[in-house]
Short mmCIF file of C-alpha atoms and ligand atoms in Angstrom, two decimals:
data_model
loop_
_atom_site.label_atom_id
_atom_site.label_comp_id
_atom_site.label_asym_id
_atom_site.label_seq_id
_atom_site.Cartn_x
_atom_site.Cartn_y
_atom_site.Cartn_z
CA UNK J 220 -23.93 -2.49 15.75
CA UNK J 221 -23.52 -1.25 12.79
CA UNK J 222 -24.66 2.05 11.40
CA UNK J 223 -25.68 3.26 7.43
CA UNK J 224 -23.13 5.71 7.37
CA UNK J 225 -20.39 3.00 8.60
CA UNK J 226 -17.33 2.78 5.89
CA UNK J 227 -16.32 -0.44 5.53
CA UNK J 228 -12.43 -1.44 5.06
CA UNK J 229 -11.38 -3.45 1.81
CA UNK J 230 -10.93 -6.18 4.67
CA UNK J 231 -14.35 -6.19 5.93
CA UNK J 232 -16.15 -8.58 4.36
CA UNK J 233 -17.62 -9.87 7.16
CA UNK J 234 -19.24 -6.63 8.52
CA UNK J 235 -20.75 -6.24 4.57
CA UNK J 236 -22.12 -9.40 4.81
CA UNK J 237 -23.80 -8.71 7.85
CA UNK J 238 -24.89 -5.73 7.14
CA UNK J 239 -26.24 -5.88 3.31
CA UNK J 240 -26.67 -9.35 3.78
CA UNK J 241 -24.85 -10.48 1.00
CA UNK J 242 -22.18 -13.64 1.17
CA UNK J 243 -18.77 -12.39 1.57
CA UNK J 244 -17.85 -15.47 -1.07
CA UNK J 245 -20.23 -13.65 -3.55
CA UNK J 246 -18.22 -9.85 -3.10
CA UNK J 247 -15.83 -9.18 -5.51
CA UNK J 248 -13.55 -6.96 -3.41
CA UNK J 249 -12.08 -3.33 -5.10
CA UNK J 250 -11.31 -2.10 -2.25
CA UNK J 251 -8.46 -4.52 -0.84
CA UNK J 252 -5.79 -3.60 -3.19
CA UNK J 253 -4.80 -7.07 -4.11
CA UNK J 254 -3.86 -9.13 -6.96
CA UNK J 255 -6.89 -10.21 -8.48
CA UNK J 256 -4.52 -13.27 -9.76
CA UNK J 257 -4.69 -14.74 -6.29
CA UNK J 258 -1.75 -17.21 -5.43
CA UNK J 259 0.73 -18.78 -7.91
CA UNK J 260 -0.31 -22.47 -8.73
CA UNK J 261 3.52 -22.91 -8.20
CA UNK J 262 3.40 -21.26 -4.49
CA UNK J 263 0.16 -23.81 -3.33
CA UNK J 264 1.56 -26.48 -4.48
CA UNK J 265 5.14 -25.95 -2.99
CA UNK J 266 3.51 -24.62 0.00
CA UNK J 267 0.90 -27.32 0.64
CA UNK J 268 4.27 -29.97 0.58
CA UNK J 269 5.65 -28.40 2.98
CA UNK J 270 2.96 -27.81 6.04
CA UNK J 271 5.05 -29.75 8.40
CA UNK J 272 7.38 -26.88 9.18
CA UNK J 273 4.89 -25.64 11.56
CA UNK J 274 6.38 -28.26 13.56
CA UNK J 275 9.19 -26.17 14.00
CA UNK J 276 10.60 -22.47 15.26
CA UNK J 277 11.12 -20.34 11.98
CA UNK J 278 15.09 -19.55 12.08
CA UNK J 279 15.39 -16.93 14.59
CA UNK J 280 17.25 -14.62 12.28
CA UNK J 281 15.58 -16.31 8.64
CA UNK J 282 19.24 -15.50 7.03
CA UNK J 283 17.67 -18.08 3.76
CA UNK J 284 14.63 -15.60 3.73
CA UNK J 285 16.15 -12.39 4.56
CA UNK J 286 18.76 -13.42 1.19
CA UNK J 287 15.79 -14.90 -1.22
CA UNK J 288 14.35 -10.68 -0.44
CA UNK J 289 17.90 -9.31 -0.52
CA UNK J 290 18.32 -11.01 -3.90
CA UNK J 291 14.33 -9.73 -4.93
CA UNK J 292 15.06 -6.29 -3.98
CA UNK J 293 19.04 -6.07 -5.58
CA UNK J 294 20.05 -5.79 -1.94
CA UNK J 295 22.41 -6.85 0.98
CA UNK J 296 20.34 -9.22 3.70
CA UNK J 297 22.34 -7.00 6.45
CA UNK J 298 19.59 -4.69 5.28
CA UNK J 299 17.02 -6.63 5.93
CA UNK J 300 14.23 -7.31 8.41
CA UNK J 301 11.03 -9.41 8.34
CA UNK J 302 8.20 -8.85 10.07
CA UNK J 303 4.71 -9.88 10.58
CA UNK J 304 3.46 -8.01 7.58
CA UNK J 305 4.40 -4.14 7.06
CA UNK J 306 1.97 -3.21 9.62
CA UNK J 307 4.11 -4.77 12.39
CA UNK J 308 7.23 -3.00 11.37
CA UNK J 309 5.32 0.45 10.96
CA UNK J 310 4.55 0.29 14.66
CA UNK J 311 7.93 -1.32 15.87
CA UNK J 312 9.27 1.50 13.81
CA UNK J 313 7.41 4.29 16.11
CA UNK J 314 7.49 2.51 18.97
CA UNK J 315 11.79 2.75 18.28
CA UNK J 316 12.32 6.42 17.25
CA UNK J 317 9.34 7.36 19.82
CA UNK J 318 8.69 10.57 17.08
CA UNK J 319 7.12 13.92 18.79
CA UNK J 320 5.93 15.98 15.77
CA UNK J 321 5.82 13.68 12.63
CA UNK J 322 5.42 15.58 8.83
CA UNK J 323 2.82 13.24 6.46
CA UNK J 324 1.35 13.79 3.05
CA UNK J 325 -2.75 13.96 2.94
CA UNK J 326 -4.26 12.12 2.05
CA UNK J 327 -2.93 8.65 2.74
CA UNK J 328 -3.17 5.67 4.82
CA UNK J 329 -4.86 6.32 8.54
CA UNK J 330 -2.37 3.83 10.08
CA UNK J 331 0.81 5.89 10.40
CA UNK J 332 -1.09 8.75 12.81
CA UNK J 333 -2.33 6.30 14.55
CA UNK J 334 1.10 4.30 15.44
CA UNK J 335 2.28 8.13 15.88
CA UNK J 336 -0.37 9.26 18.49
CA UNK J 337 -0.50 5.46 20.48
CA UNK J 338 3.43 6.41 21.01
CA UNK J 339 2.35 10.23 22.43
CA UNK J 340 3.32 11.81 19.55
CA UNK J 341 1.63 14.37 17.11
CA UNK J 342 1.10 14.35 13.39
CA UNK J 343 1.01 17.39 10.99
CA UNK J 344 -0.18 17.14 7.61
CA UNK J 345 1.37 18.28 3.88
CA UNK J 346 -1.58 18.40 1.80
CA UNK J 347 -1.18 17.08 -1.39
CA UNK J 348 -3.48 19.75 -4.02
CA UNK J 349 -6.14 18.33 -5.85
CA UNK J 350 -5.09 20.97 -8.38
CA UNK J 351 -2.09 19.54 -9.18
CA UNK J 352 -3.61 15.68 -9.56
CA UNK J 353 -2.15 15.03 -5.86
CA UNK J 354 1.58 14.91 -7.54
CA UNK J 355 3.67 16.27 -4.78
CA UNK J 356 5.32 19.37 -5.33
CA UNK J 357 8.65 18.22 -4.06
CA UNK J 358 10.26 22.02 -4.06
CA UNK J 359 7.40 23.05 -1.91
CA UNK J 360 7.63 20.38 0.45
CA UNK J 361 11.17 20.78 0.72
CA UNK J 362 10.75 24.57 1.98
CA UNK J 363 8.69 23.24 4.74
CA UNK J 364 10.67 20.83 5.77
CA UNK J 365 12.23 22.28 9.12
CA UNK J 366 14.99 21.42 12.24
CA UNK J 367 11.79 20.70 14.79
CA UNK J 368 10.30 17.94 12.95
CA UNK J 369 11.80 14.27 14.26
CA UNK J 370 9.77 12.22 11.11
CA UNK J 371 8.36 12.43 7.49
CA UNK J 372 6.79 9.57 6.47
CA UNK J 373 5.90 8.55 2.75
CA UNK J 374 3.52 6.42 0.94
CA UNK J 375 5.17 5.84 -2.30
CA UNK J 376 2.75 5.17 -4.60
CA UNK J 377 0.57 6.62 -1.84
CA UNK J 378 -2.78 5.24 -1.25
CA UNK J 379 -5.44 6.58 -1.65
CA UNK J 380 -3.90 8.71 -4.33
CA UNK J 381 -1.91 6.60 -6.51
CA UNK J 382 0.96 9.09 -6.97
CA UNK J 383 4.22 8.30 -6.74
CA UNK J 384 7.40 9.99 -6.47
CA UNK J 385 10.74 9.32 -8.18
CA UNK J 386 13.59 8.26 -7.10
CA UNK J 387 15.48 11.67 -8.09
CA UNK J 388 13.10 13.41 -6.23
CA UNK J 389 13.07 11.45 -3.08
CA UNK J 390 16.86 12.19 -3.45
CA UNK J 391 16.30 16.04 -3.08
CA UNK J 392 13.66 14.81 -0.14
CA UNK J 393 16.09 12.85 1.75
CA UNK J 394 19.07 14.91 1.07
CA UNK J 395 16.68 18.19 3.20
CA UNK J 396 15.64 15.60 5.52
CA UNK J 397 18.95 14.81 6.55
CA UNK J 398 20.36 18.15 6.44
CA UNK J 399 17.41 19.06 8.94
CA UNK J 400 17.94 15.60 11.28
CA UNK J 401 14.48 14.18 10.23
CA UNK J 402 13.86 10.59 9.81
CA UNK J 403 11.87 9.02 7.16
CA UNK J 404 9.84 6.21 6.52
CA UNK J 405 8.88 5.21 3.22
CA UNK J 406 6.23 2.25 2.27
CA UNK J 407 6.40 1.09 -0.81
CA UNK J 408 3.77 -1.59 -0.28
CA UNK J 409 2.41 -0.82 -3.76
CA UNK J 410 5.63 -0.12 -5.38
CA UNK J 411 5.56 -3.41 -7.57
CA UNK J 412 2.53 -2.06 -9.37
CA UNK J 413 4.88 1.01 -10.92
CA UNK J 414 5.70 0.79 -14.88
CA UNK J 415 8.74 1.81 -13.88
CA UNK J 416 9.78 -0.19 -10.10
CA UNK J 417 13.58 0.64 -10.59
CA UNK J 418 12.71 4.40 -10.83
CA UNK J 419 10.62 4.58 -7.84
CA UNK J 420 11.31 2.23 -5.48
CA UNK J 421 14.22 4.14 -2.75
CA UNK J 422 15.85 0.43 -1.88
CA UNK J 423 19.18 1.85 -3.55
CA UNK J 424 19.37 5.22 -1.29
CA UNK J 425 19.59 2.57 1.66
CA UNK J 426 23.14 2.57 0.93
CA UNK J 427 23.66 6.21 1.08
CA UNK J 428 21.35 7.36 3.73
CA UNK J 429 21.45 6.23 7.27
CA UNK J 430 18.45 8.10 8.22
CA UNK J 431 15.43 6.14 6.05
CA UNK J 432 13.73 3.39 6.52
CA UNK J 433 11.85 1.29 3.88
CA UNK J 434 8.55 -0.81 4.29
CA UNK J 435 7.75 -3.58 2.27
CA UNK J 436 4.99 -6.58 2.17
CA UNK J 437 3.70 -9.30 0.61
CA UNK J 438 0.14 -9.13 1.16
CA UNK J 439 -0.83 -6.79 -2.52
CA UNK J 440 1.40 -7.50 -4.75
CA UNK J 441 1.48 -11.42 -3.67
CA UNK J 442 -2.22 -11.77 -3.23
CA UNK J 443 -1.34 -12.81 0.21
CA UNK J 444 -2.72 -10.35 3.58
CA UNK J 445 -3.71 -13.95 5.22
CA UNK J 446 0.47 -14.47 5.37
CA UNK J 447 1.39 -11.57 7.33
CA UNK J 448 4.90 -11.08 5.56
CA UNK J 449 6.37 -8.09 5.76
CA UNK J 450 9.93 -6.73 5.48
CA UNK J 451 11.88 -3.75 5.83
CA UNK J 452 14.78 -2.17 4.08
CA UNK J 453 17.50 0.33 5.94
CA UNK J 454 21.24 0.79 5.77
CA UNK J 455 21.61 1.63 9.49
CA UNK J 456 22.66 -0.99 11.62
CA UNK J 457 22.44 1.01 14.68
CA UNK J 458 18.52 1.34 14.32
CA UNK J 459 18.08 -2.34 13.29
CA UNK J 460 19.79 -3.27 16.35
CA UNK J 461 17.42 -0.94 18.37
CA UNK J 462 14.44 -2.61 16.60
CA UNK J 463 15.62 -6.30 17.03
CA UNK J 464 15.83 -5.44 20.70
CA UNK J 465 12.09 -4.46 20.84
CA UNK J 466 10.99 -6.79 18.16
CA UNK J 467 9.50 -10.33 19.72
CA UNK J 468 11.07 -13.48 18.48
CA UNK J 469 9.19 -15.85 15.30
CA UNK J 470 6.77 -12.78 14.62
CA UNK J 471 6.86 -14.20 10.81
CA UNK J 472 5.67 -17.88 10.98
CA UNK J 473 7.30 -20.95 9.45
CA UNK J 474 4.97 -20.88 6.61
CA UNK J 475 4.99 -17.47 6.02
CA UNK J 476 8.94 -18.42 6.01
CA UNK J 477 8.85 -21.43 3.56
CA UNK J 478 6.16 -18.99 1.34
CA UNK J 479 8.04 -16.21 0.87
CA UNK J 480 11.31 -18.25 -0.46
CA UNK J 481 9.19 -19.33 -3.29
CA UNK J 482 7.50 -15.92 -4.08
CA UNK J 483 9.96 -13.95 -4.58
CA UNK J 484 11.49 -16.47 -7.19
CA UNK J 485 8.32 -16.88 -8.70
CA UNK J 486 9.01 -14.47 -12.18
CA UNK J 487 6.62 -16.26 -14.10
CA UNK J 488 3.66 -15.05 -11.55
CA UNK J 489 5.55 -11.14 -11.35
CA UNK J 490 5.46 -11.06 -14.60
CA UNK J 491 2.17 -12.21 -15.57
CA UNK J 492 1.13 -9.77 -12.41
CA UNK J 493 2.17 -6.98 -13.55
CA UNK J 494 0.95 -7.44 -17.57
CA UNK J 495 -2.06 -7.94 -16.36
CA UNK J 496 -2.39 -4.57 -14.06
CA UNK J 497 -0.29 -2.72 -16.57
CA UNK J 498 -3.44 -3.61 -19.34
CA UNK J 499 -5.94 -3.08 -17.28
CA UNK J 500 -5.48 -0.34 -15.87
CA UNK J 501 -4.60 1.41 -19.16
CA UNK J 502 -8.34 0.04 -20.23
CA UNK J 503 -10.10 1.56 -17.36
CA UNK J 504 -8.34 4.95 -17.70
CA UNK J 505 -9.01 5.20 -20.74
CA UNK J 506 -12.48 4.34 -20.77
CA UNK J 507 -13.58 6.94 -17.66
CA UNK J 508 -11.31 9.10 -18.57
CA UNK J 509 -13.73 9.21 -21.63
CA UNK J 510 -16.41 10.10 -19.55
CA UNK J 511 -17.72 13.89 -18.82
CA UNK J 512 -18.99 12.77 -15.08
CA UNK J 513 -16.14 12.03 -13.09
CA UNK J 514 -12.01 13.02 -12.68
CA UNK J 515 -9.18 10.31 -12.98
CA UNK J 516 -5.84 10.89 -11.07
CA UNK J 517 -2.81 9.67 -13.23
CA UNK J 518 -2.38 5.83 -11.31
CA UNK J 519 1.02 4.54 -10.50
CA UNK J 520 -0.14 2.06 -8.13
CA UNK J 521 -2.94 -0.91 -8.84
CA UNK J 522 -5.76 1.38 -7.66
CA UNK J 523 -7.49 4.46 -8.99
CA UNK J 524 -8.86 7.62 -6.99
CA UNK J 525 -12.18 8.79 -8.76
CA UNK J 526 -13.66 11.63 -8.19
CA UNK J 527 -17.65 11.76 -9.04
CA UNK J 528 -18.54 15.49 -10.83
CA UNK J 529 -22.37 14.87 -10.33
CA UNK J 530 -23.87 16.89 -7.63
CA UNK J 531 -26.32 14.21 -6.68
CA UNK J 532 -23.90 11.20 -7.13
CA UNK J 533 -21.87 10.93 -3.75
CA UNK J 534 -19.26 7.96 -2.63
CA UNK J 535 -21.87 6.33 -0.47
CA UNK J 536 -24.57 6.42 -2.99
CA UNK J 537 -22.37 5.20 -5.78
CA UNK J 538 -20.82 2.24 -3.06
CA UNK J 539 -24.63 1.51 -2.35
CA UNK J 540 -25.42 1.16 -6.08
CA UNK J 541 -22.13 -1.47 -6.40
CA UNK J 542 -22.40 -3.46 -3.23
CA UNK J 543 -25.47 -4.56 -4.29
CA UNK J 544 -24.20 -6.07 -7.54
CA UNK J 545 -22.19 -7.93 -5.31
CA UNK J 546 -19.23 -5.12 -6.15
CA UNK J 547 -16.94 -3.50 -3.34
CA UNK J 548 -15.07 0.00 -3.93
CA UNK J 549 -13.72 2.08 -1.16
CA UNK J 550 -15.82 5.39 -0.23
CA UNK J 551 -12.99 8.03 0.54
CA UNK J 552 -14.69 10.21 2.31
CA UNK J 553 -13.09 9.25 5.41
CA UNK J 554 -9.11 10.48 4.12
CA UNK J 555 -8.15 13.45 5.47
CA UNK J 556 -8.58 16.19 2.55
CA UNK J 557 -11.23 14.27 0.58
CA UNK J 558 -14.91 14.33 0.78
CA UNK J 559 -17.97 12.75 -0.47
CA UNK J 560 -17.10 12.89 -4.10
CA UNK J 561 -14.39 10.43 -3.97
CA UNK J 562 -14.25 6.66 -4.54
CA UNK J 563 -11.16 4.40 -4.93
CA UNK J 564 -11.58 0.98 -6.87
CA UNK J 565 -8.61 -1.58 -7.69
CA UNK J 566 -7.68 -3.17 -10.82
CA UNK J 567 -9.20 -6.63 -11.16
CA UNK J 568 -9.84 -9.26 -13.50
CA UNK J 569 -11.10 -8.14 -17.12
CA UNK J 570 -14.20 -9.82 -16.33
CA UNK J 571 -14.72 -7.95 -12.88
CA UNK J 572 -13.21 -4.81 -14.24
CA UNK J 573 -16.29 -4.58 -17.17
CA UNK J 574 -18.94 -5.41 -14.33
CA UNK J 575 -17.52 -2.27 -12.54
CA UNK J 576 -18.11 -0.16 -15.36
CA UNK J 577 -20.78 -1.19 -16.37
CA UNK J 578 -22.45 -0.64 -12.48
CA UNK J 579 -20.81 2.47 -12.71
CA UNK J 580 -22.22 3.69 -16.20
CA UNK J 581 -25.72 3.15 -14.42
CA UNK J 582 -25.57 6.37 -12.58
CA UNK J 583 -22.76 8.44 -14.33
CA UNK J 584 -22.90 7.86 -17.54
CA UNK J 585 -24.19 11.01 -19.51
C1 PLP Z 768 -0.13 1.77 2.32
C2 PLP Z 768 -0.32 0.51 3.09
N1 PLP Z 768 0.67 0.08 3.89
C3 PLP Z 768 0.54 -1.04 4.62
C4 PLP Z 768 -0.62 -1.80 4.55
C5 PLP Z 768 -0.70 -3.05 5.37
O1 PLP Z 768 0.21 -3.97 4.86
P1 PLP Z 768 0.47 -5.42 5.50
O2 PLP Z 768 -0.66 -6.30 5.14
O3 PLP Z 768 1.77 -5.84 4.87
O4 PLP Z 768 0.60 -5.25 6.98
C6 PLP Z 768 -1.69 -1.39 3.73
C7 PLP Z 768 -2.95 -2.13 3.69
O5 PLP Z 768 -3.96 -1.74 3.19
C8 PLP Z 768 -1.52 -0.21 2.97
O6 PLP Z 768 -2.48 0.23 2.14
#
């Protein structure tokens, strides 16, 4: 049963249309994070030639896949592991290291404390200052970093936020991490949405730290969270041996398989990705940026945190408003450290992006 003060998930289309009764073909969905380009024509029609693999096992070990994302990510395939989206290889990662007392930045995605506390252990939280646009102040966080702690993990760009930290940083991060024996995990799910991807992403440190662990998927930046391909990144064998232990056999399927092999190649589709997200995002900065009734945070990532200045205008009023236009943004009231003032929406098509402002403009424009 669901309740009016429910918050709905960019992947709950069914519960919306339930609930506000409007067809889940008809919602135009800002709060998923994915590319509003959808799949490459290249990638359906590839894909669609080649349904009989289900007919088969994937490769136990998918050496041609785990090379096609060594090659995407200017890395070795030793490095490499694939998984049933990042969300499986979050919690094989926890269920591994078994982490007591785990260090994360608020706000940012619920799923890490959960994977921490199913395993017994306990998260503490870094908050990230609203003062200082929720850019982490990577001297501070350094002081606090301390011998007892078994497990920092990063978002990077982190959602909600859409801050990111560079790779010179995350050096200094990892280097006091290491000198303290903590572990960290790092997902860059959105990290193909940065200007500058070879400045943020930490796939390079794999090579010089033995204690990190990188998460990657396919489901934003690919348009594709129906795939469940996911893959992680880490230059120590010893823990992907651990992992492959725990890890049950074929969790990626044979399509998933044949998929990803022709996404990753795909540089027509990455490129015309990120143009588009790079414009577009630019245009919707600028334009609320312009506007005297609500805060922008400086986005890295293919999704904006908003935060509404009028008193009488809170997330669920202003979700209300766009739902029923058909329009789905993400109240983040529910994130740790934010309240009812905050909304996040994701950068879609031109078209969709002007309906969103223009929904918006009907309450907070002054
Ligand atoms: C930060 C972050 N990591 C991981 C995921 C889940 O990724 P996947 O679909 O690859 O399991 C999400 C989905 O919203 C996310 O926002």
């Amino acid at each position: 049963m669901l309740r009016h003060k429910d918050h709905f998930h960019g992947s709950d289309l069914e519960k919306i249309e339930q609930y506000y009764g409007i067809p889940k073909e008809k919602i135009i969905s800002f709060s998923a994070n994915v590319n509003p380009l959808g799949i490459s024509q290249r990638l359906k029609e590839e894909l669609s030639g080649h349904v009989d693999v289900i007919t088969q096992y994937p490769d136990r070990e998918y050496t041609r896949l785990r090379t096609c994302i060594a090659s995407y990510c200017s890395t070795r395939k030793e490095h490499i592991l694939v998984g049933n989206g990042a969300t499986e290889l979050i919690s094989l990662l926890i269920q591994t290291k078994r982490p007591r007392k785990v260090l994360i930045l608020g706000p940012t995605y619920s799923e890490y404390e959960r994977y921490v506390s199913l395993e017994g252990g306990n998260c503490l939280y870094y908050p990230l200052k609203e003062t200082e646009q929720f850019e982490l102040n990577v001297e501070d966080l350094c002081r606090k970093l301390y011998e007892g702690l078994d497990m920092l993990i990063l978002c990077n760009p982190n959602n909600p936020t859409s801050s990111a930290i560079s790779r010179p940083d995350m050096r200094k991060i990892l280097d006091t991490c290491l000198l303290h024996g903590i572990f960290v995990m790092i997902d860059e799910t959105y990290v193909e949405f940065t200007h500058e991807e070879e400045k943020v992403s930490s796939v390079p440190l794999t090579h010089d730290y033995n204690n990190l662990f990188i998460l990657r998927g396919t489901s934003k930046f690919f348009a594709s969270p129906g795939l469940r391909l996911g893959y992680a990144v880490t230059g120590n064998q010893e823990l992907l041996l651990e992992i492959h232990g725990k890890k049950d056999p074929w969790t990626t399927n044979s399509l998933a398989e044949v998929a990803g092999k022709i996404m990753f190649q795909d540089k027509d589709y990455i490129r015309q990705t990120r143009e588009l997200i790079f414009r577009e995002r630019e245009r919707m900065w600028k334009e609320l940026s312009s506007w005297q009734t609500v805060k922008l945070y400086p986005p890295k990532a293919n999704f904006i945190l908003m935060k509404i200045l009028k008193p009488e205008i809170t997330a669920q009023l202003l979700f209300e408003h766009c739902i029923k236009q058909g329009l789905m943004i993400r109240n983040c009231s529910t994130f740790p450290f934010l309240d009812e003032s905050y909304i996040r929406f994701c950068i879609m098509l031109p078209e969709q992006n002007d309906l969103l402002l223009a929904a918006f403009a009907q309450l907070l424009k002054d």
